[in-house]
Short mmCIF file of C-alpha atoms and ligand atoms in Angstrom, two decimals:
data_model
loop_
_atom_site.label_atom_id
_atom_site.label_comp_id
_atom_site.label_asym_id
_atom_site.label_seq_id
_atom_site.Cartn_x
_atom_site.Cartn_y
_atom_site.Cartn_z
CA MET A 1 123.88 120.08 98.12
CA PRO A 2 123.88 120.22 101.97
CA CYS A 3 126.99 118.87 103.61
CA ILE A 4 126.99 117.54 107.18
CA SER A 5 129.39 115.64 109.37
CA ALA A 6 129.03 111.87 109.36
CA GLU A 7 128.81 111.95 113.14
CA LYS A 8 125.86 114.35 113.08
CA PHE A 9 124.14 112.32 110.39
CA LEU A 10 124.49 109.01 112.26
CA PHE A 11 123.14 110.62 115.43
CA TRP A 12 120.17 112.02 113.49
CA LYS A 13 119.50 108.65 111.82
CA LYS A 14 119.43 106.86 115.18
CA LYS A 15 116.99 109.46 116.53
CA GLN A 16 114.60 109.04 113.57
CA LEU A 17 114.60 105.27 113.82
CA SER A 18 113.92 105.43 117.56
CA LYS A 19 110.56 107.06 116.70
CA GLY A 20 109.41 103.86 114.95
CA GLY A 21 109.06 102.61 111.41
CA GLU A 22 111.03 100.04 109.48
CA LEU A 23 114.69 100.27 108.58
CA GLN A 24 113.83 99.31 104.99
CA SER A 25 111.40 102.25 104.65
CA PHE A 26 113.99 104.60 106.12
CA ALA A 27 116.52 103.30 103.60
CA VAL A 28 114.06 104.13 100.77
CA LEU A 29 113.72 107.69 102.12
CA LEU A 30 117.50 108.18 102.40
CA ASP A 31 118.12 106.75 98.94
CA CYS A 32 115.29 108.38 96.98
CA ILE A 33 115.09 111.79 98.64
CA GLY A 34 118.44 112.09 100.43
CA GLY A 35 120.54 110.52 97.68
CA ILE A 36 122.30 108.28 100.22
CA LYS A 37 122.44 104.63 99.25
CA THR A 38 122.43 101.77 101.77
CA SER A 39 125.92 100.84 100.52
CA ASP A 40 127.12 104.39 101.40
CA LEU A 41 125.66 103.95 104.88
CA ASN A 42 127.35 100.61 105.40
CA SER A 43 130.73 102.02 104.49
CA LEU A 44 130.02 105.03 106.71
CA ASN A 45 129.55 102.74 109.70
CA ILE A 46 132.83 100.98 109.03
CA ASN A 47 134.85 103.98 107.97
CA PRO A 48 133.26 107.29 109.03
CA VAL A 49 134.29 110.02 106.64
CA GLU A 50 134.38 113.57 107.84
CA ASN A 51 131.53 114.94 105.78
CA LEU A 52 128.53 113.61 103.96
CA TYR A 53 126.67 115.17 101.04
CA ILE A 54 122.90 114.86 101.02
CA LYS A 55 120.43 116.06 98.37
CA LYS A 56 117.97 117.57 100.88
CA ASN A 57 118.54 118.88 104.36
CA LEU A 58 117.84 116.78 107.44
CA ASP A 59 114.77 118.83 108.46
CA TYR A 60 113.13 118.07 105.14
CA LEU A 61 113.90 114.34 105.38
CA GLU A 62 112.62 114.36 108.96
CA SER A 63 109.31 115.97 107.91
CA ILE A 64 108.70 113.15 105.40
CA TRP A 65 109.59 110.51 108.00
CA GLU A 66 107.16 112.15 110.48
CA ASP A 67 104.41 112.12 107.85
CA HIS A 68 105.05 108.42 107.23
CA LEU A 69 104.93 107.59 110.94
CA THR A 70 102.05 109.86 111.96
CA ASN A 71 99.67 109.31 109.06
CA SER A 72 100.76 105.82 107.96
CA SER A 73 101.46 107.27 104.50
CA PRO A 74 103.35 104.66 102.47
CA ILE A 75 106.98 105.72 102.13
CA GLN A 76 106.86 104.76 98.43
CA TYR A 77 104.17 107.40 97.75
CA LEU A 78 105.98 110.01 99.83
CA CYS A 79 109.19 109.38 97.91
CA GLY A 80 107.47 108.70 94.57
CA ILE A 81 109.56 105.57 94.10
CA SER A 82 109.14 101.83 94.61
CA PHE A 83 111.88 99.22 94.25
CA TRP A 84 110.60 96.02 92.62
CA ARG A 85 112.86 93.21 91.41
CA ASP A 86 115.78 95.16 89.93
CA LEU A 87 113.57 98.06 88.86
CA LYS A 88 113.26 101.52 90.34
CA LEU A 89 109.69 102.49 89.48
CA ARG A 90 107.91 105.81 89.84
CA VAL A 91 104.69 105.52 91.79
CA ASN A 92 101.94 107.84 92.98
CA ASN A 93 98.56 107.29 94.57
CA LYS A 94 97.03 106.37 91.19
CA VAL A 95 98.92 103.07 91.14
CA LEU A 96 99.19 100.16 93.51
CA ILE A 97 102.62 99.87 95.14
CA PRO A 98 103.93 96.72 93.43
CA ARG A 99 104.24 93.94 96.00
CA PRO A 100 107.26 91.68 96.53
CA GLU A 101 105.12 88.53 96.16
CA THR A 102 104.11 89.64 92.64
CA GLU A 103 107.79 89.53 91.62
CA LEU A 104 107.43 85.76 91.26
CA ILE A 105 105.14 86.13 88.21
CA VAL A 106 108.19 87.00 86.12
CA ASP A 107 109.92 83.79 87.27
CA ILE A 108 106.82 81.70 86.54
CA VAL A 109 106.80 83.07 82.99
CA SER A 110 110.51 82.25 82.57
CA LYS A 111 109.90 78.68 83.70
CA ILE A 112 107.07 78.20 81.19
CA PHE A 113 108.81 79.82 78.22
CA ILE A 114 112.32 78.44 78.35
CA ASP A 115 113.28 79.23 74.77
CA THR A 116 113.90 82.97 75.09
CA SER A 117 114.83 83.40 71.42
CA GLN A 118 111.27 82.52 70.40
CA LYS A 119 109.03 85.45 69.41
CA LEU A 120 105.92 85.80 71.52
CA LEU A 121 103.02 88.18 72.13
CA PHE A 122 101.88 88.82 75.69
CA ALA A 123 99.27 91.06 77.29
CA GLU A 124 99.10 92.23 80.86
CA LEU A 125 95.65 93.30 82.03
CA GLY A 126 95.72 95.92 84.80
CA THR A 127 99.36 96.99 84.62
CA GLY A 128 99.34 99.74 87.31
CA SER A 129 102.93 101.02 87.58
CA GLY A 130 103.86 98.72 84.69
CA ALA A 131 106.08 96.55 86.92
CA ILE A 132 105.28 93.11 85.46
CA SER A 133 105.15 94.13 81.80
CA ILE A 134 108.32 96.21 81.99
CA ALA A 135 110.21 93.37 83.68
CA LEU A 136 109.02 90.94 80.97
CA ALA A 137 109.78 93.32 78.10
CA LEU A 138 113.29 93.93 79.46
CA ALA A 139 114.01 90.26 80.11
CA HIS A 140 112.72 89.23 76.67
CA PRO A 141 113.57 91.84 74.03
CA MET A 142 112.33 89.44 71.33
CA TRP A 143 108.84 89.47 72.79
CA ASP A 144 106.10 92.02 72.15
CA GLY A 145 103.81 93.08 74.95
CA ILE A 146 100.66 95.11 75.48
CA ALA A 147 99.98 96.53 78.92
CA THR A 148 96.47 97.76 79.70
CA ASP A 149 94.73 99.56 82.52
CA ILE A 150 91.30 101.12 82.98
CA ASP A 151 92.87 104.16 84.60
CA GLN A 152 94.57 106.57 82.20
CA ASP A 153 96.52 108.18 85.07
CA ALA A 154 97.93 104.80 86.07
CA LEU A 155 98.81 104.08 82.46
CA GLU A 156 100.70 107.39 82.21
CA ILE A 157 102.89 106.28 85.14
CA ALA A 158 103.53 102.91 83.47
CA ILE A 159 104.48 104.62 80.20
CA LYS A 160 106.87 107.00 82.03
CA ASN A 161 108.44 104.07 83.86
CA PHE A 162 109.04 102.17 80.64
CA LYS A 163 110.57 105.24 78.96
CA ASN A 164 112.79 105.98 81.97
CA ILE A 165 114.03 102.43 82.30
CA SER A 166 114.39 101.30 78.72
CA LYS A 167 115.03 102.44 75.17
CA GLN A 168 113.19 99.36 73.87
CA SER A 169 109.98 99.63 71.87
CA ASN A 170 108.54 96.17 72.47
CA LEU A 171 105.85 97.27 74.94
CA LYS A 172 102.67 99.16 74.02
CA PHE A 173 100.09 100.63 76.40
CA CYS A 174 96.28 100.77 75.98
CA CYS A 175 93.56 102.13 78.23
CA GLY A 176 90.24 100.39 78.84
CA ASN A 177 88.18 97.75 80.62
CA TRP A 178 90.00 94.36 80.73
CA TRP A 179 89.90 92.89 77.20
CA THR A 180 88.19 95.84 75.48
CA PRO A 181 91.32 97.81 74.47
CA ILE A 182 92.87 94.75 72.82
CA GLU A 183 89.86 93.56 70.76
CA SER A 184 92.10 93.46 67.67
CA PHE A 185 94.34 90.81 69.27
CA LYS A 186 91.68 88.09 69.41
CA GLY A 187 93.25 84.67 68.95
CA LYS A 188 96.77 86.16 68.84
CA LEU A 189 98.12 86.07 72.39
CA ASP A 190 100.65 83.49 73.55
CA LEU A 191 100.40 84.66 77.14
CA VAL A 192 98.13 86.76 79.31
CA ILE A 193 99.07 87.86 82.80
CA SER A 194 96.99 89.69 85.35
CA ASN A 195 97.19 90.69 88.97
CA PRO A 196 93.63 92.02 89.10
CA PRO A 197 91.83 93.60 92.07
CA TYR A 198 90.81 90.54 94.11
CA ILE A 199 90.09 91.69 97.67
CA PRO A 200 86.56 90.67 98.82
CA LYS A 201 84.37 93.59 99.97
CA ASP A 202 84.36 92.65 103.69
CA THR A 203 88.14 92.24 103.73
CA TYR A 204 88.60 95.52 101.90
CA GLU A 205 86.72 97.39 104.63
CA LYS A 206 89.15 95.98 107.23
CA LEU A 207 92.40 96.62 105.35
CA PRO A 208 95.14 98.41 107.31
CA LYS A 209 94.92 102.17 106.93
CA GLU A 210 98.27 102.45 105.13
CA VAL A 211 96.58 100.47 102.34
CA LYS A 212 92.91 101.52 102.50
CA ASN A 213 93.53 105.25 102.98
CA PHE A 214 96.20 105.57 100.31
CA GLU A 215 96.16 102.91 97.60
CA PRO A 216 93.56 103.13 94.81
CA LYS A 217 90.33 101.28 95.61
CA ILE A 218 90.00 100.36 91.93
CA ALA A 219 93.28 98.43 92.20
CA LEU A 220 92.17 96.41 95.23
CA LEU A 221 88.44 95.74 95.41
CA GLY A 222 87.28 92.61 93.61
CA GLY A 223 83.54 92.86 94.31
CA GLU A 224 81.53 90.98 96.93
CA ASP A 225 83.55 87.72 96.83
CA GLY A 226 86.76 89.17 95.35
CA LEU A 227 86.37 87.17 92.14
CA LYS A 228 84.36 89.62 90.03
CA HIS A 229 87.29 90.66 87.82
CA ILE A 230 88.98 87.26 87.77
CA ARG A 231 85.72 85.75 86.43
CA GLU A 232 85.50 88.36 83.66
CA ILE A 233 89.13 87.88 82.67
CA ILE A 234 88.89 84.07 82.59
CA GLN A 235 85.58 83.93 80.71
CA LYS A 236 86.91 85.98 77.79
CA ALA A 237 90.47 84.63 77.81
CA PRO A 238 89.69 81.78 75.34
CA LEU A 239 88.74 84.38 72.71
CA PHE A 240 92.13 86.07 72.92
CA LEU A 241 94.61 83.28 73.55
CA LYS A 242 96.14 81.19 70.81
CA GLU A 243 95.72 77.46 71.13
CA LYS A 244 98.09 76.33 73.89
CA GLY A 245 98.45 79.93 75.10
CA TRP A 246 98.98 80.46 78.83
CA ILE A 247 97.16 82.49 81.46
CA ILE A 248 98.83 83.48 84.72
CA LEU A 249 96.70 85.08 87.42
CA GLU A 250 97.54 86.37 90.86
CA ASN A 251 94.79 85.79 93.41
CA HIS A 252 94.02 86.28 97.11
CA PHE A 253 95.61 83.77 99.51
CA ASP A 254 92.48 81.57 99.67
CA GLN A 255 91.13 81.88 96.12
CA GLY A 256 93.40 79.36 94.35
CA GLU A 257 90.92 76.44 94.30
CA LYS A 258 88.06 78.65 93.07
CA VAL A 259 90.20 80.18 90.32
CA LYS A 260 91.37 76.69 89.34
CA LYS A 261 87.72 75.57 88.97
CA LEU A 262 86.90 78.65 86.87
CA LEU A 263 89.80 77.89 84.55
CA ILE A 264 88.81 74.24 84.15
CA LYS A 265 85.18 75.26 83.49
CA ASN A 266 86.45 77.52 80.70
CA LYS A 267 88.34 74.66 79.02
CA PHE A 268 91.83 75.41 80.33
CA LYS A 269 94.22 72.48 80.74
CA SER A 270 97.41 72.03 82.82
CA VAL A 271 95.74 74.11 85.54
CA LYS A 272 97.94 74.54 88.59
CA ILE A 273 98.12 76.61 91.74
CA VAL A 274 101.61 78.03 92.26
CA LYS A 275 102.76 78.95 95.76
CA ASP A 276 104.57 82.15 96.62
CA LEU A 277 107.72 82.21 98.79
CA SER A 278 105.57 82.07 101.95
CA GLY A 279 103.89 78.85 100.75
CA ILE A 280 100.62 80.61 99.87
CA GLY A 281 98.78 79.54 96.69
CA ARG A 282 99.13 83.03 95.26
CA PHE A 283 99.02 82.28 91.52
CA THR A 284 96.85 80.11 89.31
CA ILE A 285 98.01 79.19 85.85
CA GLY A 286 96.50 77.30 82.93
CA ARG A 287 96.90 76.57 79.25
CA TYR A 288 94.11 77.07 76.77
CA LYS A 289 93.33 73.61 75.25
C1 SAM B 1 96.14 94.86 91.86
S1 SAM B 1 96.49 96.18 90.76
C2 SAM B 1 97.89 95.48 89.91
C3 SAM B 1 98.84 96.48 89.38
C4 SAM B 1 100.13 95.89 88.84
N1 SAM B 1 99.89 94.98 87.77
C5 SAM B 1 100.90 95.19 89.94
O1 SAM B 1 100.95 93.95 89.96
O2 SAM B 1 101.45 95.88 90.81
C6 SAM B 1 95.17 96.02 89.59
C7 SAM B 1 95.21 97.00 88.42
O3 SAM B 1 94.05 96.73 87.61
C8 SAM B 1 93.49 97.96 87.16
N2 SAM B 1 92.06 97.73 86.91
C9 SAM B 1 91.04 97.71 87.78
N3 SAM B 1 89.87 97.46 87.16
C10 SAM B 1 90.16 97.32 85.85
C11 SAM B 1 89.39 97.04 84.69
N4 SAM B 1 88.06 96.88 84.77
N5 SAM B 1 90.01 96.95 83.51
C12 SAM B 1 91.37 97.12 83.41
N6 SAM B 1 92.17 97.39 84.48
C13 SAM B 1 91.58 97.47 85.68
C14 SAM B 1 93.74 98.93 88.29
O4 SAM B 1 93.70 100.27 87.85
C15 SAM B 1 95.12 98.47 88.79
O5 SAM B 1 96.15 99.19 88.17
#
């Protein structure tokens, strides 16, 4: 493990940050590749020790930082790690980098299902890195969950994440198009969650390059108006949910009213748009009959 003086390290860190980029991304690089946690850095600033141990040498860390700055490569893909809620998830370019706004889905679920001792069956359609399903399975060991994705490579990442994070066995993984892999669960689900691809085609073409050039198109593009997948999920949801079962969908910032109408048209009650922390109607929820 390379060892350098704290003084040299702090000088190097300042130089890297002067090239651009966000402190938070730099912290991810130092933690995941360098093995230096933000808490170590804070104490270093207050009380500089003589030497510092890092997992990789500074030239290597610098080459990753340069790649991030020059090519707009997401730091999470370069490091293979994304922090989401209290989870440290493996990611690669087969899965969407789980977004901070999506974290709220787990809180919405907790507000709906207050009695945590109650057994329950949930499905997440389009699990990607597995973030939502893993967080739910960990928070509710009494619950059983099924996480699906059309992309087998994405599903492999989700499975690895679950195995790395937990010894629990209350989450299963199935590959296939939306409801297809869970045909046998018709009428049995208490809850279905999905953060499907919802970006309209025109918007997709104009996405920033750090998203469009790196993140999987299949995880982002929602057809011409962005609602292609949301429509398919909602139309079949009544076949799979139990009576009074809930659906929770993430949608694009301006799709809430349209998703609400789709849910009402498909006989959902208690339909509500839930705002994210920036006040955007990011989620639409409803209860089947
Ligand atoms: C927006 S990403 C969400 C990933 C993850 N749930 C999250 O919140 O970070 C959408 C996911 O849906 C999957 N997906 C796209 N089309 C699908 C389909 N037809 N059936 C099942 N999953 C699909 C993608 O592979 C991707 O992992």
